[in-house]
Amino acid sequence: MTIGVVGSGAFGTALAVALAGKGRVTLWTRSAEQLREMAEQRSNAARLPGVTLPDALSVTGDLADLAGCEALLLAVPMQKLRGLLQQEAASLEGRTLVACCKGIELDTGEGPVSVIAECLPGARPALLTGPSFAADIARGLPTALTLACADEATGAALQGALSTEMLRVYRTTDTVGAELGGALKNVMAIACGAVMGAGLGESARAALMTRGYAEMVRLGVALGARAETLAGLSGFGDLALTCTSEQSRNYRLGLSIGRGEAFDPTVTVEGAATARAVAAKSRGMGIDMPITFAVEALVSGEHTIAEVMSRLLARSLKPE
């Protein structure tokens, strides 16, 4: 299966680098500056410093050059996915499209697979998610991901095409669970970063991760996800990684909030928009998600870390 990658951010470039070890891969970028750098210098230094693009990786600024690819990995931010699908509908309709973003669309409350299906009914949508940092994938470090696709045959074909010696892909048909795991863990990572940034300690972070996971399962099951999906790579696995490493942009945002420091507004942090979207959805469903509500208040500036922690600790005692 020939692969094309749409989006030249760190994750898209890393996937293209890893998959080029198996065969030809084409990477599309809308940035003329990035295109020139990658074509001439064989690097994407701003996004993946120290990584050389392999010879089997071709770079283009014309989406038509991906017409021969049997599957396209859409490595764009969640909040920009719908715009890409609408703008490039003629080139993408009817294709096998694998979303590589994690989040919930702010305006609709939908995940990436749902957005693809809505925008392009003839496409075959899937999702690649799980505990991974772009730098690790690009350097060829061992990584395991989840490929979620409702169609068994398409999922099996993608699993084989996207697996390498160092990139192990598991598959599931539970697209809802995979979507929610990848989205909600970002919200919990902001909470954990805030706790650590404020100096509240490792014990507090462990408590937030555990109770945050309970929130993920609570909402996921209510929306039709399988609990075992959320216990896997796309849920618990990604939660463990993102809540404990400063490589995570969501965790770094939380750190800056906890420390009372400014955060670079040009850095995409999916968890901030996801917290707002999930809070609205869960309130409408009558589902209690106190940590998500707290993160919503933090990223909006409505409350301080001291105020939200006081509210969380003052909640009524109950069985676990």
PDB file of C-alpha atoms in Angstrom, residues 86-218:
ATOM      1  CA  GLN A  86     -13.730  20.977   2.677  1.00  0.00           C
ATOM      2  CA  GLN A  87     -11.028  22.834   0.781  1.00  0.00           C
ATOM      3  CA  GLU A  88      -9.550  19.704  -0.799  1.00  0.00           C
ATOM      4  CA  ALA A  89     -12.749  17.665  -1.103  1.00  0.00           C
ATOM      5  CA  ALA A  90     -12.274  16.975  -4.812  1.00  0.00           C
ATOM      6  CA  SER A  91      -8.871  15.384  -4.160  1.00  0.00           C
ATOM      7  CA  LEU A  92      -9.838  13.501  -0.990  1.00  0.00           C
ATOM      8  CA  GLU A  93     -13.328  12.123  -1.604  1.00  0.00           C
ATOM      9  CA  GLY A  94     -13.429   8.349  -1.996  1.00  0.00           C
ATOM     10  CA  ARG A  95      -9.942   7.856  -0.546  1.00  0.00           C
ATOM     11  CA  THR A  96      -8.687   5.954   2.495  1.00  0.00           C
ATOM     12  CA  LEU A  97      -8.028   8.778   4.961  1.00  0.00           C
ATOM     13  CA  VAL A  98      -6.247   8.243   8.280  1.00  0.00           C
ATOM     14  CA  ALA A  99      -6.562  11.106  10.755  1.00  0.00           C
ATOM     15  CA  CYS A 100      -3.410  11.601  12.829  1.00  0.00           C
ATOM     16  CA  CYS A 101      -4.761  14.262  15.166  1.00  0.00           C
ATOM     17  CA  LYS A 102      -6.123  14.004  18.687  1.00  0.00           C
ATOM     18  CA  GLY A 103      -8.965  16.174  19.878  1.00  0.00           C
ATOM     19  CA  ILE A 104     -12.633  17.093  19.761  1.00  0.00           C
ATOM     20  CA  GLU A 105     -13.891  19.722  17.340  1.00  0.00           C
ATOM     21  CA  LEU A 106     -14.886  22.787  19.318  1.00  0.00           C
ATOM     22  CA  ASP A 107     -17.927  23.788  17.259  1.00  0.00           C
ATOM     23  CA  THR A 108     -19.493  20.337  16.845  1.00  0.00           C
ATOM     24  CA  GLY A 109     -18.109  18.122  19.616  1.00  0.00           C
ATOM     25  CA  GLU A 110     -17.075  15.533  17.013  1.00  0.00           C
ATOM     26  CA  GLY A 111     -13.855  13.528  16.764  1.00  0.00           C
ATOM     27  CA  PRO A 112     -11.667  13.213  13.658  1.00  0.00           C
ATOM     28  CA  VAL A 113     -13.218  10.023  12.235  1.00  0.00           C
ATOM     29  CA  SER A 114     -16.688  11.524  12.552  1.00  0.00           C
ATOM     30  CA  VAL A 115     -15.564  14.746  10.876  1.00  0.00           C
ATOM     31  CA  ILE A 116     -14.093  12.836   7.918  1.00  0.00           C
ATOM     32  CA  ALA A 117     -17.268  10.758   7.525  1.00  0.00           C
ATOM     33  CA  GLU A 118     -19.443  13.851   7.653  1.00  0.00           C
ATOM     34  CA  CYS A 119     -17.408  15.932   5.214  1.00  0.00           C
ATOM     35  CA  LEU A 120     -16.562  13.128   2.761  1.00  0.00           C
ATOM     36  CA  PRO A 121     -19.226  10.379   2.886  1.00  0.00           C
ATOM     37  CA  GLY A 122     -17.449   8.358   0.210  1.00  0.00           C
ATOM     38  CA  ALA A 123     -14.122   8.234   2.046  1.00  0.00           C
ATOM     39  CA  ARG A 124     -12.884   5.327   4.153  1.00  0.00           C
ATOM     40  CA  PRO A 125     -11.977   7.001   7.476  1.00  0.00           C
ATOM     41  CA  ALA A 126      -9.565   5.739  10.109  1.00  0.00           C
ATOM     42  CA  LEU A 127      -7.541   7.087  13.019  1.00  0.00           C
ATOM     43  CA  LEU A 128      -3.905   6.562  14.024  1.00  0.00           C
ATOM     44  CA  THR A 129      -3.381   7.394  17.681  1.00  0.00           C
ATOM     45  CA  GLY A 130      -1.582   6.305  20.836  1.00  0.00           C
ATOM     46  CA  PRO A 131       1.428   7.162  23.032  1.00  0.00           C
ATOM     47  CA  SER A 132       4.009   8.717  20.728  1.00  0.00           C
ATOM     48  CA  PHE A 133       6.256  11.711  20.348  1.00  0.00           C
ATOM     49  CA  ALA A 134       7.300  12.769  16.870  1.00  0.00           C
ATOM     50  CA  ALA A 135      10.994  12.870  17.774  1.00  0.00           C
ATOM     51  CA  ASP A 136      10.910   9.248  18.972  1.00  0.00           C
ATOM     52  CA  ILE A 137       9.232   8.021  15.796  1.00  0.00           C
ATOM     53  CA  ALA A 138      11.600   9.978  13.544  1.00  0.00           C
ATOM     54  CA  ARG A 139      14.643   8.592  15.390  1.00  0.00           C
ATOM     55  CA  GLY A 140      13.398   5.038  14.970  1.00  0.00           C
ATOM     56  CA  LEU A 141      12.755   4.412  18.666  1.00  0.00           C
ATOM     57  CA  PRO A 142      10.279   1.628  19.571  1.00  0.00           C
ATOM     58  CA  THR A 143       6.698   2.917  19.519  1.00  0.00           C
ATOM     59  CA  ALA A 144       3.263   1.250  19.598  1.00  0.00           C
ATOM     60  CA  LEU A 145       0.122   2.879  18.205  1.00  0.00           C
ATOM     61  CA  THR A 146      -3.559   2.096  17.687  1.00  0.00           C
ATOM     62  CA  LEU A 147      -5.182   2.079  14.239  1.00  0.00           C
ATOM     63  CA  ALA A 148      -8.946   2.503  14.583  1.00  0.00           C
ATOM     64  CA  CYS A 149     -11.112   1.709  11.577  1.00  0.00           C
ATOM     65  CA  ALA A 150     -14.728   0.533  11.492  1.00  0.00           C
ATOM     66  CA  ASP A 151     -14.075  -1.522   8.356  1.00  0.00           C
ATOM     67  CA  GLU A 152     -12.117  -4.661   9.261  1.00  0.00           C
ATOM     68  CA  ALA A 153     -10.534  -5.195   5.847  1.00  0.00           C
ATOM     69  CA  THR A 154      -9.385  -1.586   5.516  1.00  0.00           C
ATOM     70  CA  GLY A 155      -8.063  -1.644   9.071  1.00  0.00           C
ATOM     71  CA  ALA A 156      -6.069  -4.820   8.478  1.00  0.00           C
ATOM     72  CA  ALA A 157      -4.532  -3.422   5.291  1.00  0.00           C
ATOM     73  CA  LEU A 158      -3.590  -0.189   7.037  1.00  0.00           C
ATOM     74  CA  GLN A 159      -2.145  -2.055  10.015  1.00  0.00           C
ATOM     75  CA  GLY A 160       0.266  -3.858   7.728  1.00  0.00           C
ATOM     76  CA  ALA A 161       1.149  -0.767   5.729  1.00  0.00           C
ATOM     77  CA  LEU A 162       1.827   1.433   8.762  1.00  0.00           C
ATOM     78  CA  SER A 163       3.807  -1.072  10.841  1.00  0.00           C
ATOM     79  CA  THR A 164       7.607  -1.074  10.644  1.00  0.00           C
ATOM     80  CA  GLU A 165      10.364  -2.851  12.552  1.00  0.00           C
ATOM     81  CA  MET A 166      10.192  -0.201  15.282  1.00  0.00           C
ATOM     82  CA  LEU A 167       6.617   1.057  14.869  1.00  0.00           C
ATOM     83  CA  ARG A 168       4.093  -1.543  16.021  1.00  0.00           C
ATOM     84  CA  VAL A 169       0.461  -0.893  15.130  1.00  0.00           C
ATOM     85  CA  TYR A 170      -2.472  -2.583  16.854  1.00  0.00           C
ATOM     86  CA  ARG A 171      -5.962  -2.265  15.401  1.00  0.00           C
ATOM     87  CA  THR A 172      -9.510  -1.855  16.664  1.00  0.00           C
ATOM     88  CA  THR A 173     -12.930  -1.184  15.178  1.00  0.00           C
ATOM     89  CA  ASP A 174     -13.825   1.047  18.144  1.00  0.00           C
ATOM     90  CA  THR A 175     -13.276   4.433  16.532  1.00  0.00           C
ATOM     91  CA  VAL A 176     -15.247   6.248  19.252  1.00  0.00           C
ATOM     92  CA  GLY A 177     -13.045   4.889  22.027  1.00  0.00           C
ATOM     93  CA  ALA A 178      -9.838   5.658  20.134  1.00  0.00           C
ATOM     94  CA  GLU A 179     -11.029   9.179  19.341  1.00  0.00           C
ATOM     95  CA  LEU A 180     -11.965   9.921  22.939  1.00  0.00           C
ATOM     96  CA  GLY A 181      -8.837   8.395  24.462  1.00  0.00           C
ATOM     97  CA  GLY A 182      -6.548  10.522  22.300  1.00  0.00           C
ATOM     98  CA  ALA A 183      -8.594  13.649  22.928  1.00  0.00           C
ATOM     99  CA  LEU A 184      -9.274  13.398  26.651  1.00  0.00           C
ATOM    100  CA  LYS A 185      -5.745  12.478  27.685  1.00  0.00           C
ATOM    101  CA  ASN A 186      -4.670  15.931  26.445  1.00  0.00           C
ATOM    102  CA  VAL A 187      -7.091  17.558  28.881  1.00  0.00           C
ATOM    103  CA  MET A 188      -5.692  15.486  31.739  1.00  0.00           C
ATOM    104  CA  ALA A 189      -2.135  16.358  30.689  1.00  0.00           C
ATOM    105  CA  ILE A 190      -2.913  20.063  31.100  1.00  0.00           C
ATOM    106  CA  ALA A 191      -4.248  19.331  34.590  1.00  0.00           C
ATOM    107  CA  CYS A 192      -1.148  17.321  35.528  1.00  0.00           C
ATOM    108  CA  GLY A 193       1.173  19.991  34.161  1.00  0.00           C
ATOM    109  CA  ALA A 194      -0.621  22.641  36.191  1.00  0.00           C
ATOM    110  CA  VAL A 195      -0.260  20.576  39.351  1.00  0.00           C
ATOM    111  CA  MET A 196       3.461  20.064  38.796  1.00  0.00           C
ATOM    112  CA  GLY A 197       4.007  23.669  37.755  1.00  0.00           C
ATOM    113  CA  ALA A 198       2.351  24.848  40.961  1.00  0.00           C
ATOM    114  CA  GLY A 199       4.560  22.545  43.036  1.00  0.00           C
ATOM    115  CA  LEU A 200       1.701  20.402  44.333  1.00  0.00           C
ATOM    116  CA  GLY A 201       3.689  17.186  44.045  1.00  0.00           C
ATOM    117  CA  GLU A 202       3.850  13.782  42.422  1.00  0.00           C
ATOM    118  CA  SER A 203       1.095  12.354  44.626  1.00  0.00           C
ATOM    119  CA  ALA A 204      -1.334  14.983  43.365  1.00  0.00           C
ATOM    120  CA  ARG A 205      -0.364  14.186  39.771  1.00  0.00           C
ATOM    121  CA  ALA A 206      -0.947  10.466  40.329  1.00  0.00           C
ATOM    122  CA  ALA A 207      -4.378  11.234  41.789  1.00  0.00           C
ATOM    123  CA  LEU A 208      -5.286  13.428  38.814  1.00  0.00           C
ATOM    124  CA  MET A 209      -4.152  10.819  36.305  1.00  0.00           C
ATOM    125  CA  THR A 210      -6.189   8.124  38.027  1.00  0.00           C
ATOM    126  CA  ARG A 211      -9.348  10.152  38.504  1.00  0.00           C
ATOM    127  CA  GLY A 212      -8.886  11.663  35.063  1.00  0.00           C
ATOM    128  CA  TYR A 213      -8.837   8.175  33.576  1.00  0.00           C
ATOM    129  CA  ALA A 214     -12.105   7.469  35.414  1.00  0.00           C
ATOM    130  CA  GLU A 215     -13.612  10.521  33.686  1.00  0.00           C
ATOM    131  CA  MET A 216     -12.372   9.295  30.309  1.00  0.00           C
ATOM    132  CA  VAL A 217     -14.055   5.924  30.788  1.00  0.00           C
ATOM    133  CA  ARG A 218     -17.251   7.497  32.151  1.00  0.00           C
TER     134      ARG A 218
END
